Amino acid sequence: MTANAVFIYSPEAKRYKFNQEHPFNPIRLALAKHLLEAAGALKDEHMLTASPAGEDQLKLVHRDDYVEAVRRLGSPQPVPAEIAGADKFGLGTEDTPYFPGMHDAAAAIVGGSVLAADAVMDGRARHAYHMAGGLHHAFPDRGAGFCVYNDAAIAIAHIRKRYGARVLYIDTDVHHGDGVQWSFYADPDVCTYSIHETGKYLFPGTGFVHERGADAGFGTSINVPMEPYTEDDSWLDSFRATVSRAAGYFKPDVIVSQHGCDAHAYDPLSHIHCSMRIYQAMPAIIHDLAHRYAEGRWVALGGGGYDIWRVVPRAWAFVWLAMTDHPLMDRLASEGANEPLPLAWQEHWAALSDAPLPADWLDDLAAWTPMPRRGEIAARNKEVAGIVLQQL
C-alpha cells in the first residue's frame, strides 16, 4: 500500500558542519524535527533511514576529479599539495571550506535525497521529505555557497536515468538555484524554476529572467528575481502566478522542490522582508500543483536558512504539515489566524537559543514596521512576474 508521505532521515547529515563560526549549522535539522514530533505530526512509522550515496550516484552530476578532491580534503590530515589545490575546487573559501569527514557527510545528504526520489518514483509513497537536502549551489567541478555535493541535481539526474520522468524543480530559497539550473540548462525534460532575491545584489549573482535555457532546453529555465525588501503579498503574488503557469506549461511527471527559508526578514544573509506566512503558503501551493499535474508525486528538500532558532524550525515544519494534510495548515490559512507552538519544544530549546524563541507558528505582523517604497517594490516585482508569464 502506498503511504501518503515519508520523512527521510540521514543520520550522518549532522556531521555536515564547516566550523563553529559558520552560519550553516546542522542543529537546525534537530530543531525542526523535534518541533514536528512535539506537535504530534511526525511519528516513527513515517520515517525511512537513508544510506550514504555511492560514487556512481555522485558522478551522475560531479566530475571524477572533484569527488576525489572532496574525499582527500576531507581526510583527517590532507597533504599540503591537496590543500594548495583546494581553491581550484571551490573548497578553500570562507563560504565553503573543507572540513574533516566532508565527503562522508555530503554523501549522506545525497543518499537521503536519492532515497526520497526512489520512494516517490517506485510507488512506496506519494510524497517524500528530506529536510537535510537542498544543497543547490554545488557545480560538477566545484563546491560553492556552503554546498559540497549538489544532492538536488543528483536526485533529479537519478530520476531521469532510472525512471525517465519529466522533472519540475521548484526552488524557493532566497538565493538563486544556480547549480541545479546549469546542470540541466539544455535538458528539455527538466524544468528549473527559481524565485529569489535578484542577483544584482545577492549571491550567486545569477537567476535573471533572460536565463531561459539553451538548445533543446530553451524555455525550461524559469527565473523570478525579486527586489530587495519584498514583503509577503508581493512575494506570494509573484510566486503563485508564475509557478502555477510553469507547472501547467511543463506538465511534469514529478515535482522536486527546494525549501530554503532565508527570504525571511530575520535571516542575516539576505535583504528580503517576508514573514512566516510565505512558508506556510508555498508548500501548500506546491502540494496542490503536484496533485494537479504529477499524480501527487512530490519530493521536497530543505536548503538555506540561517536564523536557525526563530525561522528554520517553523518553516521546515510547514513543508511536512502540507505534505500530510495536517489540519493546522487549514486553520492557519485563514486571515489573521495563529496558534501557539508546542510548549515542550519551547522549553526544550530555550536555554540553548541565542534569541527568544517564537511563541506562535506565524509572526505577529502588527509589530513589524512596513518597508519604505513598498508600492515601488511591489510594482517592480509585478513587472518581472509579467515578463515571466509572457515567456510561458
Coordinates of C-alpha atoms in Angstrom, one line a residue:
M1 CA 0.0 0.0 0.0
T2 CA 1.3 3.4 -0.9
A3 CA 2.0 5.8 2.0
N4 CA 0.8 9.4 1.8
A5 CA 4.2 10.8 2.9
V6 CA 7.5 9.6 4.2
F7 CA 10.2 11.5 6.1
I8 CA 13.7 10.7 5.1
Y9 CA 16.3 10.7 7.9
S10 CA 20.1 10.8 7.1
P11 CA 21.9 10.1 10.4
E12 CA 25.3 11.3 9.1
A13 CA 23.9 14.7 7.9
K14 CA 24.6 16.1 11.3
R15 CA 28.3 15.8 10.6
Y16 CA 27.9 18.4 7.7
K17 CA 29.4 21.3 9.6
F18 CA 32.2 23.5 8.4
N19 CA 33.3 25.1 11.7
Q20 CA 31.9 26.6 14.8
E21 CA 31.6 30.1 13.4
H22 CA 30.0 29.1 10.0
P23 CA 26.3 30.1 9.6
F24 CA 25.4 26.6 8.2
N25 CA 24.6 24.8 11.4
P26 CA 23.1 21.3 11.3
I27 CA 21.4 21.7 14.7
R28 CA 18.6 23.3 12.7
L29 CA 17.6 19.8 11.5
A30 CA 17.2 18.6 15.1
L31 CA 15.2 21.8 15.9
A32 CA 12.7 21.3 13.0
K33 CA 12.3 17.5 13.5
H34 CA 11.7 17.9 17.2
L35 CA 9.1 20.6 16.5
L36 CA 7.2 18.2 14.3
E37 CA 7.4 15.5 17.0
A38 CA 6.3 17.8 19.7
A39 CA 3.3 18.8 17.6
G40 CA 2.4 15.2 17.2
A41 CA 2.8 15.4 13.4
L42 CA 5.9 13.1 12.9
K43 CA 5.9 9.5 14.1
D44 CA 8.2 6.5 13.7
E45 CA 6.0 5.0 11.1
H46 CA 6.7 8.0 8.8
M47 CA 10.5 7.5 8.9
L48 CA 12.8 6.0 6.3
T49 CA 16.6 5.9 7.2
A50 CA 18.9 6.7 4.3
S51 CA 22.4 5.3 3.5
P52 CA 25.1 7.5 2.0
A53 CA 25.3 7.8 -1.8
G54 CA 27.8 5.7 -3.7
E55 CA 30.3 7.2 -6.1
D56 CA 28.2 6.1 -9.1
Q57 CA 25.4 8.4 -7.8
L58 CA 27.7 11.3 -7.1
K59 CA 29.1 11.1 -10.6
L60 CA 25.7 11.5 -12.2
V61 CA 26.5 15.2 -11.7
H62 CA 30.0 15.6 -10.3
R63 CA 33.3 15.0 -12.1
D64 CA 35.7 12.2 -11.0
D65 CA 38.5 14.6 -10.1
Y66 CA 36.1 16.7 -7.9
V67 CA 34.8 13.7 -6.0
E68 CA 38.3 12.6 -5.4
A69 CA 39.3 16.1 -4.2
V70 CA 36.4 16.2 -1.8
R71 CA 37.4 12.8 -0.4
R72 CA 41.1 13.7 0.0
L73 CA 40.4 17.2 1.5
G74 CA 38.0 15.7 4.0
S75 CA 40.6 13.2 5.3
P76 CA 41.8 13.7 8.9
Q77 CA 45.1 15.2 7.6
P78 CA 45.1 16.3 3.9
V79 CA 48.5 16.7 2.4
P80 CA 49.9 20.1 1.6
A81 CA 49.6 19.6 -2.2
E82 CA 45.9 18.9 -1.8
I83 CA 45.4 21.9 0.5
A84 CA 47.1 24.1 -2.1
G85 CA 44.7 22.9 -4.8
A86 CA 41.5 23.3 -2.7
D87 CA 40.7 26.7 -4.3
K88 CA 40.5 25.1 -7.7
F89 CA 37.6 23.0 -6.5
G90 CA 35.9 25.8 -4.6
L91 CA 36.7 24.3 -1.2
G92 CA 39.2 26.8 0.2
T93 CA 36.8 29.7 0.6
E94 CA 35.3 31.3 3.6
D95 CA 31.8 30.2 2.4
T96 CA 32.8 26.6 1.6
P97 CA 35.9 25.5 3.4
Y98 CA 36.9 21.9 3.5
F99 CA 36.5 20.0 6.8
P100 CA 37.2 16.6 8.3
G101 CA 34.7 14.0 7.2
M102 CA 33.4 16.2 4.4
H103 CA 32.9 13.5 1.8
D104 CA 31.0 11.1 4.1
A105 CA 28.7 13.9 5.4
A106 CA 28.0 15.3 2.0
A107 CA 27.4 11.8 0.5
A108 CA 25.0 11.1 3.3
I109 CA 22.9 14.1 2.3
V110 CA 22.9 12.9 -1.3
G111 CA 21.8 9.5 -0.2
G112 CA 18.8 10.9 1.6
S113 CA 17.7 12.9 -1.4
V114 CA 18.1 9.9 -3.8
L115 CA 16.1 7.7 -1.3
A116 CA 13.4 10.4 -1.3
A117 CA 13.3 10.3 -5.1
D118 CA 13.1 6.5 -5.2
A119 CA 10.4 6.3 -2.5
V120 CA 8.1 8.5 -4.7
M121 CA 9.0 7.1 -8.1
D122 CA 8.8 3.5 -7.2
G123 CA 5.4 4.0 -5.5
R124 CA 6.3 3.5 -1.9
A125 CA 5.0 7.0 -1.1
R126 CA 3.2 9.8 -2.8
H127 CA 5.4 12.4 -1.2
A128 CA 8.8 12.3 0.4
Y129 CA 10.6 14.9 2.5
H130 CA 14.4 15.0 3.0
M131 CA 14.9 18.0 5.2
A132 CA 18.7 17.8 5.2
G133 CA 18.9 18.1 1.4
G134 CA 18.7 21.1 -0.9
L135 CA 22.4 22.0 -1.4
H136 CA 21.7 23.6 -4.7
H137 CA 24.9 25.7 -5.3
A138 CA 27.5 23.0 -6.0
F139 CA 28.6 22.5 -9.6
P140 CA 30.0 19.4 -11.3
D141 CA 33.6 20.5 -10.8
R142 CA 33.4 22.7 -7.6
G143 CA 31.7 23.5 -4.4
A144 CA 30.1 26.8 -3.7
G145 CA 27.7 28.6 -1.4
F146 CA 28.0 26.2 1.6
C147 CA 27.3 23.3 -0.8
V148 CA 29.8 20.4 -1.5
Y149 CA 27.7 17.9 -3.4
N150 CA 24.5 19.0 -5.2
D151 CA 22.0 16.5 -3.9
A152 CA 19.1 18.1 -5.6
A153 CA 20.7 17.9 -9.0
I154 CA 21.9 14.3 -8.3
A155 CA 18.3 13.3 -7.3
I156 CA 16.9 14.8 -10.5
A157 CA 19.6 13.1 -12.6
H158 CA 18.8 9.8 -10.9
I159 CA 15.1 10.2 -11.6
R160 CA 15.9 10.9 -15.3
K161 CA 18.2 7.9 -15.6
R162 CA 16.2 5.3 -13.7
Y163 CA 12.6 6.4 -14.4
G164 CA 12.7 8.6 -17.5
A165 CA 10.3 11.0 -15.8
R166 CA 10.0 14.7 -16.6
V167 CA 11.0 16.8 -13.6
L168 CA 9.9 20.2 -12.5
Y169 CA 12.3 21.6 -9.9
I170 CA 10.9 24.4 -7.8
D171 CA 13.4 26.4 -5.7
T172 CA 12.1 28.9 -3.1
D173 CA 15.5 29.7 -1.5
V174 CA 16.3 33.4 -1.4
H175 CA 19.5 32.6 -3.4
H176 CA 19.2 31.5 -7.0
G177 CA 19.3 27.8 -7.5
D178 CA 22.2 28.1 -9.9
G179 CA 23.9 24.7 -9.6
V180 CA 20.7 22.9 -10.4
Q181 CA 19.8 25.3 -13.3
W182 CA 23.2 25.0 -15.0
S183 CA 23.2 21.2 -14.6
F184 CA 20.1 20.9 -16.7
Y185 CA 20.2 24.1 -18.8
A186 CA 20.0 22.3 -22.1
D187 CA 17.7 19.4 -21.0
P188 CA 14.1 19.7 -22.3
D189 CA 12.9 17.1 -19.7
V190 CA 14.0 19.1 -16.6
C191 CA 12.4 22.5 -15.9
T192 CA 14.1 24.6 -13.3
Y193 CA 12.0 27.3 -11.6
S194 CA 13.6 29.6 -9.0
I195 CA 12.2 32.6 -7.1
H196 CA 14.9 34.5 -5.3
E197 CA 16.3 37.9 -4.4
T198 CA 17.7 39.4 -7.6
G199 CA 21.3 38.6 -8.4
K200 CA 22.0 42.3 -8.8
Y201 CA 22.5 42.4 -5.0
L202 CA 22.9 38.8 -3.7
F203 CA 25.0 35.7 -4.2
P204 CA 25.4 34.0 -6.6
G205 CA 24.7 36.9 -8.9
T206 CA 22.6 35.0 -11.4
G207 CA 19.0 34.0 -11.9
F208 CA 17.8 36.8 -14.3
V209 CA 14.7 36.4 -16.4
H210 CA 16.8 36.1 -19.6
E211 CA 18.3 32.9 -18.4
R212 CA 15.8 30.6 -20.1
G213 CA 17.8 27.5 -21.1
A214 CA 19.9 26.5 -24.1
D215 CA 19.4 24.4 -27.3
A216 CA 16.6 21.9 -26.8
G217 CA 16.2 23.1 -23.2
F218 CA 15.3 26.7 -24.2
G219 CA 12.3 27.7 -22.2
T220 CA 12.8 25.2 -19.4
S221 CA 14.8 27.6 -17.2
I222 CA 12.4 30.0 -15.4
N223 CA 13.6 32.7 -13.0
V224 CA 11.7 35.2 -10.9
P225 CA 14.1 37.6 -9.3
M226 CA 12.6 39.7 -6.6
E227 CA 13.5 43.2 -5.4
P228 CA 15.3 43.7 -2.0
Y229 CA 12.8 44.3 0.9
T230 CA 10.0 42.5 -0.9
E231 CA 7.2 41.7 1.6
D232 CA 4.7 38.8 1.8
D233 CA 1.9 39.9 -0.5
S234 CA 4.2 40.8 -3.4
W235 CA 6.3 37.6 -3.0
L236 CA 3.3 35.3 -2.9
D237 CA 1.5 37.1 -5.7
S238 CA 4.6 36.6 -7.9
F239 CA 5.1 33.0 -6.8
R240 CA 1.6 31.8 -7.1
A241 CA 1.1 33.2 -10.6
T242 CA 4.4 32.2 -12.1
V243 CA 4.9 28.7 -10.6
S244 CA 1.3 27.7 -11.5
R245 CA 1.9 28.8 -15.1
A246 CA 5.2 27.0 -15.1
A247 CA 3.7 23.7 -14.0
G248 CA 0.8 24.0 -16.5
Y249 CA 3.3 24.8 -19.2
F250 CA 5.7 22.0 -18.5
K251 CA 3.3 19.2 -17.2
P252 CA 5.8 17.3 -15.1
D253 CA 5.7 13.7 -14.0
V254 CA 7.2 14.6 -10.6
I255 CA 8.0 17.8 -8.7
V256 CA 11.2 18.2 -6.8
S257 CA 11.2 21.3 -4.5
Q258 CA 13.8 23.0 -2.5
H259 CA 12.6 24.9 0.6
G260 CA 15.4 27.3 1.6
C261 CA 13.8 29.7 4.2
D262 CA 16.2 32.6 4.0
A263 CA 13.8 35.1 2.5
H264 CA 12.5 35.8 6.0
A265 CA 13.1 39.2 7.4
Y266 CA 15.1 37.7 10.3
D267 CA 17.6 35.9 8.1
P268 CA 21.1 37.5 8.3
L269 CA 22.2 36.7 4.7
S270 CA 19.6 38.4 2.5
H271 CA 17.5 41.6 2.1
I272 CA 14.0 40.2 1.6
H273 CA 11.5 41.2 4.3
C274 CA 9.0 38.3 4.3
S275 CA 7.4 36.6 7.3
M276 CA 6.5 33.1 8.2
R277 CA 3.3 33.5 6.2
I278 CA 5.1 32.7 2.9
Y279 CA 6.5 29.5 4.3
Q280 CA 3.0 28.4 5.3
A281 CA 1.6 29.2 1.9
M282 CA 4.3 28.0 -0.6
P283 CA 4.3 24.3 0.4
A284 CA 0.6 24.3 0.2
I285 CA 0.7 25.7 -3.4
I286 CA 3.4 23.1 -4.4
H287 CA 1.3 20.3 -2.9
D288 CA -1.7 21.4 -5.0
L289 CA 0.4 21.5 -8.1
A290 CA 1.8 18.0 -7.5
H291 CA -1.7 16.6 -7.3
R292 CA -2.9 18.7 -10.3
Y293 CA -0.1 17.8 -12.7
A294 CA 2.0 15.0 -11.4
E295 CA -0.4 12.5 -9.8
G296 CA 0.8 13.7 -6.4
R297 CA 4.5 12.8 -6.9
W298 CA 6.4 15.3 -4.8
V299 CA 9.9 15.2 -3.4
A300 CA 10.8 18.1 -1.0
L301 CA 14.2 19.1 0.2
G302 CA 15.5 21.6 2.8
G303 CA 18.0 24.3 1.8
G304 CA 19.2 27.6 3.1
G305 CA 18.1 29.3 6.3
Y306 CA 20.4 30.9 8.8
D307 CA 18.1 32.2 11.6
I308 CA 18.2 28.7 13.0
W309 CA 16.1 29.3 16.1
R310 CA 13.2 31.7 15.1
V311 CA 12.7 30.8 11.4
V312 CA 14.1 27.4 10.2
P313 CA 12.2 25.1 12.5
R314 CA 8.8 26.6 11.7
A315 CA 9.4 27.0 8.0
W316 CA 10.6 23.4 7.5
A317 CA 7.9 22.0 9.7
F318 CA 5.3 23.6 7.4
V319 CA 6.6 21.5 4.4
W320 CA 5.8 18.3 6.3
L321 CA 2.4 19.7 7.6
A322 CA 1.4 20.5 4.0
M323 CA 2.6 17.1 2.7
T324 CA 0.5 15.3 5.3
D325 CA -2.6 17.4 5.0
H326 CA -2.3 18.4 8.7
P327 CA -5.4 20.3 9.9
L328 CA -3.2 23.0 11.3
M329 CA -2.4 24.2 7.8
D330 CA -6.1 24.9 7.1
R331 CA -6.5 26.7 10.4
L332 CA -3.6 28.9 9.8
A333 CA -4.6 29.7 6.2
S334 CA -7.4 32.0 7.5
E335 CA -6.6 35.7 7.6
G336 CA -5.4 36.7 11.0
A337 CA -5.2 33.2 12.3
N338 CA -2.4 31.9 14.5
E339 CA -1.7 29.2 17.0
P340 CA 0.9 28.6 19.8
L341 CA 3.9 26.4 19.2
P342 CA 4.2 23.3 21.4
L343 CA 5.3 24.3 24.9
A344 CA 7.5 21.2 25.1
W345 CA 9.5 22.3 22.1
Q346 CA 10.0 25.9 23.5
E347 CA 11.1 24.6 26.9
H348 CA 13.5 22.1 25.4
W349 CA 15.4 24.6 23.3
A350 CA 15.0 27.9 25.2
A351 CA 18.2 27.6 27.2
L352 CA 20.3 26.9 24.1
S353 CA 18.9 29.6 21.8
D354 CA 20.7 32.9 21.3
A355 CA 17.4 34.7 20.8
P356 CA 14.0 34.4 22.3
L357 CA 12.1 31.5 20.7
P358 CA 8.9 32.3 18.9
A359 CA 5.7 31.5 20.8
D360 CA 3.5 31.0 17.7
W361 CA 3.5 29.3 14.3
L362 CA 3.2 32.6 12.4
D363 CA 4.8 36.0 13.1
D364 CA 2.8 38.9 14.6
L365 CA 3.0 41.4 11.8
A366 CA 1.3 44.1 13.8
A367 CA 4.6 44.6 15.5
W368 CA 6.5 45.0 12.2
T369 CA 7.3 48.3 10.6
P370 CA 6.2 48.4 6.9
M371 CA 9.0 48.8 4.4
P372 CA 9.6 52.1 2.7
R373 CA 9.0 52.1 -1.0
R374 CA 6.5 49.2 -0.6
G375 CA 4.5 50.3 -3.6
E376 CA 7.5 50.8 -5.9
I377 CA 9.0 47.4 -4.9
A378 CA 5.7 45.6 -5.5
A379 CA 5.3 47.3 -8.9
R380 CA 8.7 46.2 -10.0
N381 CA 8.0 42.6 -8.9
K382 CA 4.7 42.6 -10.7
E383 CA 6.5 43.8 -13.9
V384 CA 9.1 41.0 -13.6
A385 CA 6.4 38.4 -13.0
G386 CA 4.6 39.7 -16.1
I387 CA 7.7 39.2 -18.2
V388 CA 7.9 35.6 -16.9
L389 CA 4.3 34.9 -17.7
Q390 CA 4.7 36.2 -21.2
Q391 CA 7.6 33.8 -21.7
L392 CA 5.5 30.8 -20.8

